[in-house]
Each structure stands twice: as C-alpha cells, then as structure tokens.
Amino acid sequence: MSGRGDSSGATLVAPSLLREWPLPAPGADKYSRGSVLVVGGARATPGAALLAGVSALRAGAGKLTLAVAESVAVQLGVALPECGAIGLPETPGGSVKPELAPIASYLDRADAVLVGPGLDDPDLARGLLEALLEREAGRDGAPDSDGTERAAVVLDAYALGALVQLEDQLDPWRGRLILTPNPTEAGILLGRDVADLEKDLAEISARYGAVVSCQGLIARPPGPDPDEPELWKITTGYGGLGTSGSGDVLAGAIAGLRARGTTGAQAACWGTHLHAAAADRLASRLGPLGFLARELADELPALMLELSV
C-alpha cells in the first residue's frame, strides 16, 4: 500500500490508494463475510441501531444481529428482516440494562461487535462495557483455543464516553478496538478540548490502543514498522454529513468491513471514505443539505464496486 501525504504527514485516502488496498474477496457464502453484532437501541432511539445494522450489511457483512431494548426488538426485526433481533432487559424508561445473558452465544460468534448506537444512559453504557470487559477478563485478546481470533470491538456514541473511566481495564480489547468519536467525544476521551485534531487523534489512538476515525482523519497506534502509515486523511466529503444518524452509518460501515476480515485501519479508512463519498454522491443528486443518513448506506455497494475495478 502506498499513498501521497500532505504537509502534516498524513497519508491521503484517495481512490487510487484504496484500489491498492483491496477489500477481502466476497467468499462463497454469508459465513465467509463475517458476522456483526450491534448492541444499542434504547426504546426512544432504536433507529440508531437500525441504521448501523443496515450500513454493516451494505458494507458487505454476511450476518447481522441487533441486540436492543426488548420493547423494540420485534419492531426492528420486522423493519429489517435480514437481521436477527434480540431483546435486552431494559429499565422502566426503556434504557438498555448491562445484562449479557441473552447475547452470550452471539458474542462468541461475532466477528465484529459494535456497541453504542442508540444507547441513551451514560451510566448504563459504562456498566455494559464493564460487563463485556469482565466477560473477557484473562483472555487478553488472544485467539480462542481453536485458533479463532477474538471479535473486533467498535465503540460509538455513549459507549465512547464510558470508555474514559475504564481505561485501566482495556487490555482485553487493546489492538482490536476501533473508536468513531465526533470532536466533542474526542475531547471527552482526552479529558480536555481538542486543539489539534491530527495530534489529538494520535494521542487517543496510543492511549486506548485503538484505531480512531474522526472528522475524516484516521489514526492507528504506533507499530513496529516505522514505514507504515499511522495517520490518514480522507480527501472527499460534504457538509451534509452533519445530519442525524450519520455517525451510526459510519460506525456500522466500519464494523461491517472489519467483520469481513480487514484490519482495523483498513476498515476505518475504507469506511470513512465510503461514508464521505456517499455524501458527495447524494449532494450532487439531491442538493447539499437534506439527504438522510439511511440514504448514505444505500450508496455503499456501488461505491465499493467502483473501487474494485
């Protein structure tokens, strides 16, 4: 993989770079394209989990399960018949409780677990991450006894804010963690305002052992090869991306690509580019503002096809 850099040293993510960094082959069936588990979807915000799930499938993932508040699971299963829908225990107000028993087997089988879209309570989100980390305590991200790699973990929305208080418990996830903050959430992860996004994302990436995608920039932790890029910059995108649900689509696309067998950096670079290019395409057809997040996901398959030839 090669790529032209800008004055900051970031590698520019252009179509030419992505064609030199191809996605895994489609495989023979849905099982070969990976399984995504989305955990989120409170009673008041089930659409966020739905958007993320649709985006994961549009990015080519083979299987999808949505784990959401039990009061909305059936509705989401009907709205997206291509998914499995699992009801999670919820509070009287409809927030998801941090109880993993209903999804234990799905966690074991997932290739990528996306946590956050549609969670609406920061304390319960923290409890959910704690429960997930406790479940993996002692495994340290190592492959299972049969050689199967542990699932990648993608965090978005309230799950990001909860991460700060769990920094000393993150060893099981380091190296397979992907974060998709907006600038405000990046500041929460740092404990201060964002001043220089490129440097700040590099700091977040090293601090949490994660690939980070924010505002068209992607950072990965330092690796053993000094010639490998650690910072990428997307070269496309439109202001209309600032619309409700857009971040859920981005997180879902990255999770779907990661489940297919990419690295975290490749999933983040491809997913962030596709998300931005989808906005460009919609802006050219519909106008600069007013297109919907759900429409972004629908553009992904054609864009991937164009980048594969």
mmCIF file of C-alpha atoms in Angstrom:
data_model
loop_
_atom_site.group_PDB
_atom_site.id
_atom_site.type_symbol
_atom_site.label_atom_id
_atom_site.label_comp_id
_atom_site.label_asym_id
_atom_site.label_seq_id
_atom_site.Cartn_x
_atom_site.Cartn_y
_atom_site.Cartn_z
ATOM 1 C CA MET A 1 0.000 0.000 0.000
ATOM 2 C CA SER A 2 1.328 3.427 -0.917
ATOM 3 C CA GLY A 3 -0.163 6.858 -0.799
ATOM 4 C CA ARG A 4 0.622 10.520 -1.200
ATOM 5 C CA GLY A 5 0.941 12.510 2.010
ATOM 6 C CA ASP A 6 0.061 16.095 2.869
ATOM 7 C CA SER A 7 2.124 18.679 4.725
ATOM 8 C CA SER A 8 1.154 17.177 8.095
ATOM 9 C CA GLY A 9 2.483 13.770 7.108
ATOM 10 C CA ALA A 10 -0.971 12.198 6.848
ATOM 11 C CA THR A 11 -1.449 9.694 4.029
ATOM 12 C CA LEU A 12 -4.245 10.856 1.743
ATOM 13 C CA VAL A 13 -7.026 8.323 1.232
ATOM 14 C CA ALA A 14 -7.863 8.605 -2.436
ATOM 15 C CA PRO A 15 -9.455 6.003 -4.731
ATOM 16 C CA SER A 16 -6.011 5.077 -6.051
ATOM 17 C CA LEU A 17 -4.813 4.149 -2.548
ATOM 18 C CA LEU A 18 -7.918 2.066 -1.844
ATOM 19 C CA ARG A 19 -7.528 0.164 -5.115
ATOM 20 C CA GLU A 20 -4.027 -0.764 -3.957
ATOM 21 C CA TRP A 21 -5.509 -1.835 -0.597
ATOM 22 C CA PRO A 22 -8.379 -4.080 -1.746
ATOM 23 C CA LEU A 23 -11.071 -5.474 0.485
ATOM 24 C CA PRO A 24 -11.218 -9.232 1.103
ATOM 25 C CA ALA A 25 -12.828 -11.333 -1.605
ATOM 26 C CA PRO A 26 -16.582 -11.871 -1.152
ATOM 27 C CA GLY A 27 -16.186 -15.563 -0.387
ATOM 28 C CA ALA A 28 -18.560 -18.396 -1.111
ATOM 29 C CA ASP A 29 -21.379 -17.570 1.319
ATOM 30 C CA LYS A 30 -22.573 -15.265 4.106
ATOM 31 C CA TYR A 31 -20.474 -17.044 6.709
ATOM 32 C CA SER A 32 -17.276 -16.158 4.877
ATOM 33 C CA ARG A 33 -18.123 -12.436 5.020
ATOM 34 C CA GLY A 34 -18.346 -12.222 8.782
ATOM 35 C CA SER A 35 -20.958 -11.600 11.444
ATOM 36 C CA VAL A 36 -21.741 -8.252 13.093
ATOM 37 C CA LEU A 37 -23.457 -7.801 16.455
ATOM 38 C CA VAL A 38 -24.823 -4.303 17.182
ATOM 39 C CA VAL A 39 -25.579 -3.598 20.849
ATOM 40 C CA GLY A 40 -27.642 -0.462 21.474
ATOM 41 C CA GLY A 41 -31.112 0.728 20.579
ATOM 42 C CA ALA A 42 -32.916 2.051 23.639
ATOM 43 C CA ARG A 43 -36.705 2.311 23.445
ATOM 44 C CA ALA A 44 -36.524 6.002 22.483
ATOM 45 C CA THR A 45 -33.689 5.603 19.969
ATOM 46 C CA PRO A 46 -33.982 2.240 18.179
ATOM 47 C CA GLY A 47 -33.331 3.817 14.784
ATOM 48 C CA ALA A 48 -29.649 4.318 15.583
ATOM 49 C CA ALA A 49 -29.084 0.575 15.884
ATOM 50 C CA LEU A 50 -31.135 0.020 12.731
ATOM 51 C CA LEU A 51 -29.041 2.500 10.731
ATOM 52 C CA ALA A 52 -25.805 0.934 11.941
ATOM 53 C CA GLY A 53 -27.036 -2.555 11.104
ATOM 54 C CA VAL A 54 -28.191 -1.654 7.603
ATOM 55 C CA SER A 55 -24.849 0.018 6.977
ATOM 56 C CA ALA A 56 -22.946 -3.078 8.133
ATOM 57 C CA LEU A 57 -24.874 -5.210 5.648
ATOM 58 C CA ARG A 58 -24.460 -2.644 2.858
ATOM 59 C CA ALA A 59 -20.701 -2.760 3.525
ATOM 60 C CA GLY A 60 -20.815 -6.473 2.786
ATOM 61 C CA ALA A 61 -21.073 -8.219 6.159
ATOM 62 C CA GLY A 62 -22.676 -11.630 5.846
ATOM 63 C CA LYS A 63 -24.755 -11.804 9.023
ATOM 64 C CA LEU A 64 -26.244 -9.223 11.379
ATOM 65 C CA THR A 65 -27.774 -9.347 14.847
ATOM 66 C CA LEU A 66 -29.284 -6.323 16.574
ATOM 67 C CA ALA A 67 -29.345 -6.514 20.379
ATOM 68 C CA VAL A 68 -31.698 -3.777 21.571
ATOM 69 C CA ALA A 69 -34.212 -2.957 24.290
ATOM 70 C CA GLU A 70 -36.721 -5.788 24.444
ATOM 71 C CA SER A 71 -39.668 -3.436 23.873
ATOM 72 C CA VAL A 72 -38.418 -2.572 20.361
ATOM 73 C CA ALA A 73 -36.713 -5.807 19.260
ATOM 74 C CA VAL A 74 -39.684 -7.222 17.379
ATOM 75 C CA GLN A 75 -40.304 -3.944 15.575
ATOM 76 C CA LEU A 76 -36.697 -3.744 14.431
ATOM 77 C CA GLY A 77 -36.763 -7.362 13.321
ATOM 78 C CA VAL A 78 -39.751 -6.574 11.116
ATOM 79 C CA ALA A 79 -38.230 -3.314 9.835
ATOM 80 C CA LEU A 80 -35.033 -5.166 8.866
ATOM 81 C CA PRO A 81 -35.962 -8.777 8.116
ATOM 82 C CA GLU A 82 -32.377 -9.538 7.128
ATOM 83 C CA CYS A 83 -31.242 -9.306 10.762
ATOM 84 C CA GLY A 84 -31.669 -11.301 13.916
ATOM 85 C CA ALA A 85 -33.215 -9.183 16.667
ATOM 86 C CA ILE A 86 -32.544 -9.964 20.327
ATOM 87 C CA GLY A 87 -34.342 -8.227 23.186
ATOM 88 C CA LEU A 88 -32.208 -6.992 26.091
ATOM 89 C CA PRO A 89 -33.546 -6.232 29.574
ATOM 90 C CA GLU A 90 -34.456 -2.583 29.976
ATOM 91 C CA THR A 91 -35.283 -0.058 32.663
ATOM 92 C CA PRO A 92 -38.836 1.284 33.090
ATOM 93 C CA GLY A 93 -37.725 4.225 30.954
ATOM 94 C CA GLY A 94 -36.566 1.960 28.142
ATOM 95 C CA SER A 95 -32.779 2.171 28.586
ATOM 96 C CA VAL A 96 -30.758 -0.977 27.936
ATOM 97 C CA LYS A 97 -29.510 -2.727 31.081
ATOM 98 C CA PRO A 98 -25.971 -4.172 31.207
ATOM 99 C CA GLU A 99 -27.065 -7.807 31.206
ATOM 100 C CA LEU A 100 -25.336 -10.033 28.662
ATOM 101 C CA ALA A 101 -27.030 -13.413 29.156
ATOM 102 C CA PRO A 102 -29.380 -13.027 26.145
ATOM 103 C CA ILE A 103 -26.460 -12.382 23.782
ATOM 104 C CA ALA A 104 -23.703 -14.584 25.227
ATOM 105 C CA SER A 105 -23.692 -17.002 22.295
ATOM 106 C CA TYR A 106 -23.834 -14.138 19.782
ATOM 107 C CA LEU A 107 -20.805 -12.506 21.379
ATOM 108 C CA ASP A 108 -18.932 -15.787 20.956
ATOM 109 C CA ARG A 109 -19.767 -15.996 17.253
ATOM 110 C CA ALA A 110 -19.423 -12.354 16.182
ATOM 111 C CA ASP A 111 -16.502 -11.133 14.083
ATOM 112 C CA ALA A 112 -17.220 -7.504 14.991
ATOM 113 C CA VAL A 113 -19.208 -6.137 17.928
ATOM 114 C CA LEU A 114 -20.463 -2.555 17.641
ATOM 115 C CA VAL A 115 -21.563 -1.015 20.936
ATOM 116 C CA GLY A 116 -23.217 2.362 21.335
ATOM 117 C CA PRO A 117 -25.735 3.291 18.617
ATOM 118 C CA GLY A 118 -28.952 4.247 20.380
ATOM 119 C CA LEU A 119 -27.761 3.832 23.978
ATOM 120 C CA ASP A 120 -29.229 6.713 25.974
ATOM 121 C CA ASP A 121 -27.877 6.413 29.534
ATOM 122 C CA PRO A 122 -24.162 7.050 30.200
ATOM 123 C CA ASP A 123 -24.072 5.131 33.488
ATOM 124 C CA LEU A 124 -25.731 2.073 31.982
ATOM 125 C CA ALA A 125 -23.437 2.327 28.967
ATOM 126 C CA ARG A 126 -20.466 2.184 31.303
ATOM 127 C CA GLY A 127 -21.987 -0.837 33.044
ATOM 128 C CA LEU A 128 -22.426 -2.532 29.682
ATOM 129 C CA LEU A 129 -18.773 -2.018 28.755
ATOM 130 C CA GLU A 130 -17.699 -3.238 32.188
ATOM 131 C CA ALA A 131 -19.756 -6.395 31.747
ATOM 132 C CA LEU A 132 -18.258 -7.001 28.308
ATOM 133 C CA LEU A 133 -14.720 -6.491 29.598
ATOM 134 C CA GLU A 134 -15.288 -8.701 32.629
ATOM 135 C CA ARG A 135 -16.535 -11.427 30.310
ATOM 136 C CA GLU A 136 -13.196 -11.348 28.527
ATOM 137 C CA ALA A 137 -11.011 -10.940 31.611
ATOM 138 C CA GLY A 138 -7.927 -13.110 31.375
ATOM 139 C CA ARG A 139 -8.285 -13.684 27.640
ATOM 140 C CA ASP A 140 -6.153 -10.643 26.721
ATOM 141 C CA GLY A 141 -7.420 -10.591 23.168
ATOM 142 C CA ALA A 142 -5.686 -13.862 22.335
ATOM 143 C CA PRO A 143 -7.227 -16.300 19.859
ATOM 144 C CA ASP A 144 -9.575 -18.942 21.205
ATOM 145 C CA SER A 145 -8.309 -22.466 21.667
ATOM 146 C CA ASP A 146 -9.487 -23.356 18.156
ATOM 147 C CA GLY A 147 -7.398 -20.515 16.690
ATOM 148 C CA THR A 148 -10.348 -18.191 16.056
ATOM 149 C CA GLU A 149 -9.469 -14.537 16.514
ATOM 150 C CA ARG A 150 -11.453 -12.615 19.076
ATOM 151 C CA ALA A 151 -14.052 -10.197 17.703
ATOM 152 C CA ALA A 152 -13.129 -6.654 16.839
ATOM 153 C CA VAL A 153 -14.852 -4.092 19.078
ATOM 154 C CA VAL A 154 -16.215 -0.841 17.624
ATOM 155 C CA LEU A 155 -17.425 1.838 20.044
ATOM 156 C CA ASP A 156 -19.635 4.809 19.217
ATOM 157 C CA ALA A 157 -21.789 7.421 20.939
ATOM 158 C CA TYR A 158 -22.368 6.902 24.701
ATOM 159 C CA ALA A 159 -20.051 3.904 24.713
ATOM 160 C CA LEU A 160 -17.175 6.295 23.954
ATOM 161 C CA GLY A 161 -17.810 8.482 26.981
ATOM 162 C CA ALA A 162 -17.949 5.414 29.191
ATOM 163 C CA LEU A 163 -14.516 4.334 27.996
ATOM 164 C CA VAL A 164 -12.675 7.051 29.919
ATOM 165 C CA GLN A 165 -13.465 5.573 33.312
ATOM 166 C CA LEU A 166 -12.463 2.088 32.162
ATOM 167 C CA GLU A 167 -9.069 2.908 30.705
ATOM 168 C CA ASP A 168 -7.203 0.703 33.174
ATOM 169 C CA GLN A 169 -9.397 -2.290 32.241
ATOM 170 C CA LEU A 170 -8.940 -2.179 28.467
ATOM 171 C CA ASP A 171 -6.169 -4.747 27.998
ATOM 172 C CA PRO A 172 -8.553 -7.413 26.599
ATOM 173 C CA TRP A 173 -9.570 -5.006 23.813
ATOM 174 C CA ARG A 174 -6.323 -3.226 23.000
ATOM 175 C CA GLY A 175 -5.238 -3.958 19.452
ATOM 176 C CA ARG A 176 -8.749 -4.824 18.229
ATOM 177 C CA LEU A 177 -10.584 -1.671 19.263
ATOM 178 C CA ILE A 178 -11.989 0.935 16.835
ATOM 179 C CA LEU A 179 -13.384 4.273 18.050
ATOM 180 C CA THR A 180 -15.586 6.620 15.996
ATOM 181 C CA PRO A 181 -15.865 9.847 18.037
ATOM 182 C CA ASN A 182 -17.012 13.243 16.872
ATOM 183 C CA PRO A 183 -14.794 16.164 18.023
ATOM 184 C CA THR A 184 -16.794 16.619 21.237
ATOM 185 C CA GLU A 185 -16.437 12.931 22.091
ATOM 186 C CA ALA A 186 -12.736 13.088 21.185
ATOM 187 C CA GLY A 187 -12.383 15.817 23.794
ATOM 188 C CA ILE A 188 -14.104 13.605 26.365
ATOM 189 C CA LEU A 189 -11.668 10.785 25.573
ATOM 190 C CA LEU A 190 -8.760 13.174 26.095
ATOM 191 C CA GLY A 191 -10.180 14.917 29.154
ATOM 192 C CA ARG A 192 -9.672 18.310 27.505
ATOM 193 C CA ASP A 193 -10.758 20.318 24.485
ATOM 194 C CA VAL A 194 -9.456 19.229 21.102
ATOM 195 C CA ALA A 195 -6.830 21.695 19.938
ATOM 196 C CA ASP A 196 -5.040 19.991 17.025
ATOM 197 C CA LEU A 197 -7.167 17.151 15.713
ATOM 198 C CA GLU A 198 -4.353 15.266 13.992
ATOM 199 C CA LYS A 199 -2.114 15.240 17.063
ATOM 200 C CA ASP A 200 -5.046 14.650 19.402
ATOM 201 C CA LEU A 201 -6.288 11.623 17.476
ATOM 202 C CA ALA A 202 -2.788 10.151 17.547
ATOM 203 C CA GLU A 203 -2.815 10.628 21.323
ATOM 204 C CA ILE A 204 -6.230 8.947 21.672
ATOM 205 C CA SER A 205 -5.105 6.068 19.470
ATOM 206 C CA ALA A 206 -1.952 5.425 21.505
ATOM 207 C CA ARG A 207 -3.704 5.927 24.843
ATOM 208 C CA TYR A 208 -6.520 3.453 24.193
ATOM 209 C CA GLY A 209 -4.721 1.065 21.850
ATOM 210 C CA ALA A 210 -7.319 1.745 19.178
ATOM 211 C CA VAL A 211 -7.816 2.794 15.608
ATOM 212 C CA VAL A 212 -9.692 6.113 15.663
ATOM 213 C CA SER A 213 -11.827 7.742 12.945
ATOM 214 C CA CYS A 214 -12.950 11.339 13.471
ATOM 215 C CA GLN A 215 -13.862 14.088 11.011
ATOM 216 C CA GLY A 216 -12.202 12.418 8.057
ATOM 217 C CA LEU A 217 -8.977 11.591 9.916
ATOM 218 C CA ILE A 218 -7.928 8.068 10.871
ATOM 219 C CA ALA A 219 -5.162 7.249 13.343
ATOM 220 C CA ARG A 220 -3.746 3.924 14.467
ATOM 221 C CA PRO A 221 -1.372 3.136 17.332
ATOM 222 C CA PRO A 222 2.356 3.121 16.573
ATOM 223 C CA GLY A 223 3.517 -0.215 15.184
ATOM 224 C CA PRO A 224 6.836 -1.991 14.804
ATOM 225 C CA ASP A 225 7.332 -0.833 11.198
ATOM 226 C CA PRO A 226 8.216 2.892 11.084
ATOM 227 C CA ASP A 227 7.406 2.983 7.356
ATOM 228 C CA GLU A 228 3.776 2.010 7.892
ATOM 229 C CA PRO A 229 1.358 4.982 7.985
ATOM 230 C CA GLU A 230 -0.160 5.912 11.335
ATOM 231 C CA LEU A 231 -2.368 8.786 10.146
ATOM 232 C CA TRP A 232 -4.661 9.015 7.127
ATOM 233 C CA LYS A 233 -6.819 11.845 5.799
ATOM 234 C CA ILE A 234 -9.966 11.449 3.688
ATOM 235 C CA THR A 235 -9.959 13.586 0.540
ATOM 236 C CA THR A 236 -13.694 13.804 -0.064
ATOM 237 C CA GLY A 237 -16.871 14.510 1.886
ATOM 238 C CA TYR A 238 -19.626 17.072 2.186
ATOM 239 C CA GLY A 239 -21.136 19.248 4.903
ATOM 240 C CA GLY A 240 -24.433 17.419 4.571
ATOM 241 C CA LEU A 241 -22.839 14.583 6.556
ATOM 242 C CA GLY A 242 -23.725 16.615 9.629
ATOM 243 C CA THR A 243 -27.176 15.068 9.889
ATOM 244 C CA SER A 244 -28.931 12.867 12.421
ATOM 245 C CA GLY A 245 -27.849 9.252 12.195
ATOM 246 C CA SER A 246 -24.800 9.886 10.005
ATOM 247 C CA GLY A 247 -22.391 8.689 12.688
ATOM 248 C CA ASP A 248 -24.374 5.472 13.132
ATOM 249 C CA VAL A 249 -23.968 4.759 9.422
ATOM 250 C CA LEU A 250 -20.210 5.361 9.641
ATOM 251 C CA ALA A 251 -19.796 3.091 12.668
ATOM 252 C CA GLY A 252 -21.887 0.377 11.015
ATOM 253 C CA ALA A 253 -19.911 0.543 7.781
ATOM 254 C CA ILE A 254 -16.618 0.204 9.658
ATOM 255 C CA ALA A 255 -17.952 -2.713 11.696
ATOM 256 C CA GLY A 256 -19.200 -4.448 8.561
ATOM 257 C CA LEU A 257 -15.875 -4.041 6.768
ATOM 258 C CA ARG A 258 -13.955 -5.193 9.824
ATOM 259 C CA ALA A 259 -16.105 -8.312 10.088
ATOM 260 C CA ARG A 260 -15.159 -9.204 6.516
ATOM 261 C CA GLY A 261 -11.545 -9.718 7.565
ATOM 262 C CA THR A 262 -9.870 -6.349 7.086
ATOM 263 C CA THR A 263 -7.519 -4.821 9.624
ATOM 264 C CA GLY A 264 -8.876 -2.098 11.875
ATOM 265 C CA ALA A 265 -7.005 0.603 9.947
ATOM 266 C CA GLN A 266 -8.237 -0.669 6.590
ATOM 267 C CA ALA A 267 -11.832 -0.875 7.805
ATOM 268 C CA ALA A 268 -11.641 2.673 9.178
ATOM 269 C CA CYS A 269 -10.027 4.126 6.032
ATOM 270 C CA TRP A 270 -12.387 2.368 3.644
ATOM 271 C CA GLY A 271 -15.459 3.010 5.794
ATOM 272 C CA THR A 272 -14.695 6.687 6.333
ATOM 273 C CA HIS A 273 -14.009 7.212 2.633
ATOM 274 C CA LEU A 274 -17.174 5.403 1.563
ATOM 275 C CA HIS A 275 -19.245 7.399 4.072
ATOM 276 C CA ALA A 276 -17.872 10.679 2.742
ATOM 277 C CA ALA A 277 -18.108 9.671 -0.913
ATOM 278 C CA ALA A 278 -21.739 8.656 -0.379
ATOM 279 C CA ALA A 279 -22.454 12.165 0.865
ATOM 280 C CA ASP A 280 -20.798 13.645 -2.226
ATOM 281 C CA ARG A 281 -22.936 11.489 -4.459
ATOM 282 C CA LEU A 282 -26.170 12.368 -2.664
ATOM 283 C CA ALA A 283 -25.276 16.063 -2.637
ATOM 284 C CA SER A 284 -24.824 16.011 -6.416
ATOM 285 C CA ARG A 285 -28.276 14.463 -6.892
ATOM 286 C CA LEU A 286 -30.369 15.953 -4.097
ATOM 287 C CA GLY A 287 -28.577 19.118 -3.059
ATOM 288 C CA PRO A 288 -26.070 19.988 -0.335
ATOM 289 C CA LEU A 289 -28.460 19.534 2.572
ATOM 290 C CA GLY A 290 -31.492 17.413 3.296
ATOM 291 C CA PHE A 291 -30.373 13.933 2.331
ATOM 292 C CA LEU A 292 -30.909 11.331 5.029
ATOM 293 C CA ALA A 293 -28.466 9.103 6.869
ATOM 294 C CA ARG A 294 -30.326 5.991 5.680
ATOM 295 C CA GLU A 295 -29.612 7.085 2.093
ATOM 296 C CA LEU A 296 -25.870 7.140 2.776
ATOM 297 C CA ALA A 297 -25.893 3.408 3.461
ATOM 298 C CA ASP A 298 -27.670 2.690 0.184
ATOM 299 C CA GLU A 299 -24.762 4.207 -1.769
ATOM 300 C CA LEU A 300 -22.090 1.929 -0.300
ATOM 301 C CA PRO A 301 -22.341 -1.153 -2.571
ATOM 302 C CA ALA A 302 -21.972 0.832 -5.824
ATOM 303 C CA LEU A 303 -19.051 2.799 -4.418
ATOM 304 C CA MET A 304 -17.267 -0.391 -3.369
ATOM 305 C CA LEU A 305 -17.810 -1.836 -6.832
ATOM 306 C CA GLU A 306 -16.273 1.233 -8.462
ATOM 307 C CA LEU A 307 -13.222 0.970 -6.214
ATOM 308 C CA SER A 308 -12.727 -2.695 -7.039
ATOM 309 C CA VAL A 309 -12.192 -2.170 -10.783
#
